[in-house]
Short mmCIF file of C-alpha atoms in Angstrom, two decimals:
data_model
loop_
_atom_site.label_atom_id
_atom_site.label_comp_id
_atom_site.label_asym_id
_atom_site.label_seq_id
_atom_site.Cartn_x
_atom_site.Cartn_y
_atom_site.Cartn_z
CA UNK A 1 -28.78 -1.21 1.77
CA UNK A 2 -27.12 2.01 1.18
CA UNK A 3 -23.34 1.70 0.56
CA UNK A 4 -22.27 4.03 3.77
CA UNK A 5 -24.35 1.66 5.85
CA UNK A 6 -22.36 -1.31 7.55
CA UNK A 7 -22.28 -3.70 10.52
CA UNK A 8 -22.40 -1.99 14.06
CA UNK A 9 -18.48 -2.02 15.35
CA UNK A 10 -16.77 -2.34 11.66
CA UNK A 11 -15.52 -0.03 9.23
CA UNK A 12 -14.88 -0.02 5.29
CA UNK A 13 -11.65 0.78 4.43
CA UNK A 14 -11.05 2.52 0.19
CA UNK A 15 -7.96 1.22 -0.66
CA UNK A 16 -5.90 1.99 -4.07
CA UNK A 17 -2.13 2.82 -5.23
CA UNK A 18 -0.40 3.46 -8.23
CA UNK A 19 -2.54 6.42 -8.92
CA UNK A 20 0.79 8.63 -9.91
CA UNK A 21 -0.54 12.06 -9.81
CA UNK A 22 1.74 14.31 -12.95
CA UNK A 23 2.73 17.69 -11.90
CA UNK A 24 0.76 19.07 -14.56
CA UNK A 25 -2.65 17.63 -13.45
CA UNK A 26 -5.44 19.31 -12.54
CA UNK A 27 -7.70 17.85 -9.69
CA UNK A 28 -6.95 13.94 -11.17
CA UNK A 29 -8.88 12.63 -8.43
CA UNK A 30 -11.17 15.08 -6.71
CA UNK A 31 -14.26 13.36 -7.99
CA UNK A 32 -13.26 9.81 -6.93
CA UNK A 33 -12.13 11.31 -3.50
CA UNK A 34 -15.39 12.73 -3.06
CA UNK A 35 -17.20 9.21 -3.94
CA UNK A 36 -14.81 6.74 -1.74
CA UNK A 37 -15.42 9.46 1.24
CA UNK A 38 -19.24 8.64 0.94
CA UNK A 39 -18.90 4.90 0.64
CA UNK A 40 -15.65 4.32 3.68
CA UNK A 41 -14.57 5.61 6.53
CA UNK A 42 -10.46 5.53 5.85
CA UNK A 43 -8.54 5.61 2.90
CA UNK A 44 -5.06 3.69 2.50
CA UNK A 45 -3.12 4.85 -0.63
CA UNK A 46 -0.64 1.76 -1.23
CA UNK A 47 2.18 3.92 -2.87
CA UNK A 48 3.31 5.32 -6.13
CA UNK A 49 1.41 8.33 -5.70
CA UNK A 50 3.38 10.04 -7.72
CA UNK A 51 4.84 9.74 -10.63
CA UNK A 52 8.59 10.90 -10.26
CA UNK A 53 8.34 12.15 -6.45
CA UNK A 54 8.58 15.28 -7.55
CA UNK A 55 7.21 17.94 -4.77
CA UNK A 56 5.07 19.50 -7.08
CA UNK A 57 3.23 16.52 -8.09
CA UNK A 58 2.68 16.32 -4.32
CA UNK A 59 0.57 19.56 -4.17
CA UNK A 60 -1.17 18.33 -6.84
CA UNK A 61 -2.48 15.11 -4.71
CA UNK A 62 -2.68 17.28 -1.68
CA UNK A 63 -4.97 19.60 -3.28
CA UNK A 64 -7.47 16.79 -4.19
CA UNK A 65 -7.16 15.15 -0.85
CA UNK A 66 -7.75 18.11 1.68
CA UNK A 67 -11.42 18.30 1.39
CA UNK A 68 -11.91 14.19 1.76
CA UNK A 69 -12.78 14.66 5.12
CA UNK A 70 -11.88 10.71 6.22
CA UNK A 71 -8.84 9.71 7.31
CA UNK A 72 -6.01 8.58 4.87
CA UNK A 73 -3.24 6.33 5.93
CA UNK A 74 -0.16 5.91 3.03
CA UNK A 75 2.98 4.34 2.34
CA UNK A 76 5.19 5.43 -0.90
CA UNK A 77 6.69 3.54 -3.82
CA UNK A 78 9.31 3.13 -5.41
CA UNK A 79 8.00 6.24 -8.32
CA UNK A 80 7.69 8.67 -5.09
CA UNK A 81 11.69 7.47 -4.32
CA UNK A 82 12.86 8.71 -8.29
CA UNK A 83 13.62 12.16 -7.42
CA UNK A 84 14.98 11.59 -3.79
CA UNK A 85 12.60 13.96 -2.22
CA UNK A 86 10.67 12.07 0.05
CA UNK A 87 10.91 13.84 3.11
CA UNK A 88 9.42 16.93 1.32
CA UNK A 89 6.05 14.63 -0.30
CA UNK A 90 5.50 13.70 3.23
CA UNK A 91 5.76 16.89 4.35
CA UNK A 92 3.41 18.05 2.11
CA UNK A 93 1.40 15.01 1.93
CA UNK A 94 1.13 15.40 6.17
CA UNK A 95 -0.28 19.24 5.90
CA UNK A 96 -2.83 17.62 3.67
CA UNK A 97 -3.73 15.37 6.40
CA UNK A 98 -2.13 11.98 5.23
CA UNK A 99 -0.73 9.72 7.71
CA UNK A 100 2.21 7.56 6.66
CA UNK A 101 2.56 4.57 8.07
CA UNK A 102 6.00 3.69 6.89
CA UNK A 103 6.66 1.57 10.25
CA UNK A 104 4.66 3.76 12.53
CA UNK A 105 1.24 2.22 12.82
CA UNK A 106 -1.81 4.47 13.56
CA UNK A 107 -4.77 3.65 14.77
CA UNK A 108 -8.51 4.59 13.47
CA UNK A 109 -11.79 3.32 15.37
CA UNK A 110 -10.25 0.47 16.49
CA UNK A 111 -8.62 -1.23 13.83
CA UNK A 112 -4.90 -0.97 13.61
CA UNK A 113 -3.02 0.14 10.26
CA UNK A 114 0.66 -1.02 10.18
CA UNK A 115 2.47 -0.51 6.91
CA UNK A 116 6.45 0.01 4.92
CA UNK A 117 6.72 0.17 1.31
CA UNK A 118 8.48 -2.99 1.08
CA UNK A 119 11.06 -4.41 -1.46
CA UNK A 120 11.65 -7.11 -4.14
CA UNK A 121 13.27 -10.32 -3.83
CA UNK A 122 11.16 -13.30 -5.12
CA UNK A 123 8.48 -15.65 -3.59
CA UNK A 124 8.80 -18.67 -1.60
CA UNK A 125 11.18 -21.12 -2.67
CA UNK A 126 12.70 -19.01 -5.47
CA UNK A 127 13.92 -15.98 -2.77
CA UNK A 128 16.83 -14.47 -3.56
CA UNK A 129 19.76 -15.41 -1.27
CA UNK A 130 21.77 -13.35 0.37
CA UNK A 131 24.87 -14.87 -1.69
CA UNK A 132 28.20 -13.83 -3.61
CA UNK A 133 28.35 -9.88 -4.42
CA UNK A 134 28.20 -7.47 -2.17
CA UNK A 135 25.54 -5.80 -5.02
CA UNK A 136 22.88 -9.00 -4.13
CA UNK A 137 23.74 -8.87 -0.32
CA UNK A 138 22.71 -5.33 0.26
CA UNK A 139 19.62 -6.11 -2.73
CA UNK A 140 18.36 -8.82 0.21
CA UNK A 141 19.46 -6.74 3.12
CA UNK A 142 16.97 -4.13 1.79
CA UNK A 143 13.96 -6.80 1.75
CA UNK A 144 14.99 -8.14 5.29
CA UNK A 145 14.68 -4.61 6.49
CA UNK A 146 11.34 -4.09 5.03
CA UNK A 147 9.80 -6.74 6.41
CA UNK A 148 12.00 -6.29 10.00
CA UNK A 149 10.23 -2.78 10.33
CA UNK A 150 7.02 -3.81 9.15
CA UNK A 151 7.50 -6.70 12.56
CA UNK A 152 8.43 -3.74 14.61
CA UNK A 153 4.91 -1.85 13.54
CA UNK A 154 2.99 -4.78 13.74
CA UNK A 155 4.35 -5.78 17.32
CA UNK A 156 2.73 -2.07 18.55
CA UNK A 157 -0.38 -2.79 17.52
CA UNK A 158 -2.94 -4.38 20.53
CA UNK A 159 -6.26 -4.12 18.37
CA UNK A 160 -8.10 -6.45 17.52
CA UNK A 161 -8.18 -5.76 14.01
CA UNK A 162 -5.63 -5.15 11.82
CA UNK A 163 -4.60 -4.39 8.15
CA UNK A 164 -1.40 -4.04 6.30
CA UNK A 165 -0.58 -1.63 3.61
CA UNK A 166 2.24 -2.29 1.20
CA UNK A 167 3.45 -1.26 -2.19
CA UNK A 168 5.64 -3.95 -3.41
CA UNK A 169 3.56 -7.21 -3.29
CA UNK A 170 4.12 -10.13 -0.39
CA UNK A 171 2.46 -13.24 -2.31
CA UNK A 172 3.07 -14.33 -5.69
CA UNK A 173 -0.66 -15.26 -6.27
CA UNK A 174 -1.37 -10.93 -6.85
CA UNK A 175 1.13 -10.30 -9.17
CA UNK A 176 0.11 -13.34 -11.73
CA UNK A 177 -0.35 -11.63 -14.84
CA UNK A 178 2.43 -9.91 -14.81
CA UNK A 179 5.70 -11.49 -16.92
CA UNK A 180 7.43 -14.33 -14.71
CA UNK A 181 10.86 -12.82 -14.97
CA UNK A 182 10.08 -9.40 -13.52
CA UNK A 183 8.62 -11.05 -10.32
CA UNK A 184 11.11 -10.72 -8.03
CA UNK A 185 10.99 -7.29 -8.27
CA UNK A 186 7.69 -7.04 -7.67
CA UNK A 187 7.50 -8.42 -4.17
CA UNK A 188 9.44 -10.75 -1.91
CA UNK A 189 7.26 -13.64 0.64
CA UNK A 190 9.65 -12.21 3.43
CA UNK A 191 6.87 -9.50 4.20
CA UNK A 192 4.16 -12.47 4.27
CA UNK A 193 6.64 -14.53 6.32
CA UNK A 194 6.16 -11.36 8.71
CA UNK A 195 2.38 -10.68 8.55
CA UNK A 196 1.67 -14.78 8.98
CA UNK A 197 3.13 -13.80 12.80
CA UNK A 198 0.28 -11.59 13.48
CA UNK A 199 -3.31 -11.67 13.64
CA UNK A 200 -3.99 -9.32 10.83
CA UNK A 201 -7.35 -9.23 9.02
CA UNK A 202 -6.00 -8.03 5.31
CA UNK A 203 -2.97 -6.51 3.38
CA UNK A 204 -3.15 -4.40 0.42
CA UNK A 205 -0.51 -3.53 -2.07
CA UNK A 206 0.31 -2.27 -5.03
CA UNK A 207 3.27 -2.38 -7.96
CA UNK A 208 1.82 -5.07 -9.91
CA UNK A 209 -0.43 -3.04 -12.72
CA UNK A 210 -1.33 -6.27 -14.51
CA UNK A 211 -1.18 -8.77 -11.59
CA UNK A 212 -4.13 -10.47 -9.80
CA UNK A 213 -6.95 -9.13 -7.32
CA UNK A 214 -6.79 -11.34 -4.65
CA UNK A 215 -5.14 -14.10 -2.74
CA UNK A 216 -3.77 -15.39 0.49
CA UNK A 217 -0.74 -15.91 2.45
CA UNK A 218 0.67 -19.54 3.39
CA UNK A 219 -1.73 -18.85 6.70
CA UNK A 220 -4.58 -17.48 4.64
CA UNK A 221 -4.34 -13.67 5.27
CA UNK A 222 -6.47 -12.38 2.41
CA UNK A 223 -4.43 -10.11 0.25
CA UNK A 224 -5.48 -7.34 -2.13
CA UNK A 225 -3.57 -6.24 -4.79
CA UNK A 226 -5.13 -2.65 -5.21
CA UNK A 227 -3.01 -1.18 -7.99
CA UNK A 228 -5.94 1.32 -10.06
CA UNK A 229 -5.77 -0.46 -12.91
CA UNK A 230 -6.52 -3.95 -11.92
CA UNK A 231 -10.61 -5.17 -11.80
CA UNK A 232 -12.01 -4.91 -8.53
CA UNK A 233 -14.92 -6.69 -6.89
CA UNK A 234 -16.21 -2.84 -6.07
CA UNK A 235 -16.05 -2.28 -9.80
CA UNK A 236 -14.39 0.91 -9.26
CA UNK A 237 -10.66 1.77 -9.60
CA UNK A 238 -10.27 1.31 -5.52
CA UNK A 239 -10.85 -1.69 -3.04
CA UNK A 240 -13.86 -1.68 -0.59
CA UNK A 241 -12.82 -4.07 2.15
CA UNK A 242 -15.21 -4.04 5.24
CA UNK A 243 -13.03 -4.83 8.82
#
């Protein structure tokens, strides 16, 4: 059965991050655009998309990605934040056709695509409290917002079908791999606490270049961790999840 060819009423969704494009690239990811638009129908880019959220590394990706022809749905990361120009890569992003999601969830043939970029703050039992200085108040106050707006998006949504995009991770299982002392800044269980509300059908993410492919929330929403260098099931640098 030929790749483009799926089950009557679903779609496949190509789903990567952490592909941070360099302002002195040239067409980093035409080709692979070119192959995920024959084998999905959407793209999700799960942040860091840049490398220092510099505008010009924005053209760069926008170049590559006006002649995908599918539609793309984003969040940022914390890279495209270095440079504090983020209105201006979604500007530019937008004219390129990109849809952020960043708490306003779009939806494509049905299936609903809710997404924020997230924060850090630790996993389950070992979440960081918000406790003592003001520093590690506003640190936690940053997570609860996250995952508040990403209940806001989520609550919008009436479809049937539904998939999260992240950057920082929401389970500890996708970022194993990855040195235990850096986890909580990888991803905080407050944004699973959040998506084990809803009906979704998967989350991706990103952040966690030598975590884990898959796992589950305390529920058992399946959860991707889509960063471009970890080893896919599609064998290819993105995700292929059918919805």
């Amino acid at each position: 059965m030929a790749d483009h060819i799926r089950a009557e009423g679903t779609i496949k969704v190509a789903a990567i991050g952490d592909i941070h494009v360099g302002e002195t690239s040239t067409h980093p990811y035409r080709e692979l655009f070119q192959e995920i638009a024959d084998r999905a129908d959407v793209l999700a880019l799960a942040g860091d998309l840049t490398n220092h959220g510099k505008p010009r590394e924005a053209e760069v990706l926008a170049e590559d990605l006006r002649a995908i022809g599918i539609p793309v749905v984003a969040v940022l990361g914390n890279h495209d934040h270095e440079c504090g120009h983020v209105e201006e890569l979604q500007r530019i992003l937008e004219q390129a056709g990109v849809r952020f999601l960043d708490g306003n969830p779009v939806e494509i043939r049905g299936v609903g695509f809710a997404g924020v970029k997230g924060f850090g703050g630790g996993f389950e039992n070992r979440m960081l409290d918000a406790f003592g200085e003001p520093a590690i108040k506003q640190f936690v106050q940053e997570s609860l917002n996250e995952a508040m707006r990403l209940e806001s998006a989520l609550r919008q949504l009436e479809t049937e079908r539904t998939m999260v995009v992240l950057h920082y991770a929401p389970i500890a299982e996708t970022v194993r791999g990855e040195p235990t002392e850096i986890y909580p800044f990888l991803g905080s269980s407050r944004l699973a606490e959040t998506i084990d509300r809803f009906h979704v059908q998967a989350v991706v993410h990103g952040h966690a270049h030598h975590g884990s492919y898959a796992g589950k929330t305390l529920r058992g929403t399946p959860v991707y961790n889509v960063a471009q260098t970890i080893e896919k099931e599609s064998g290819r640098p993105y995700a292929l999840i059918e919805l």
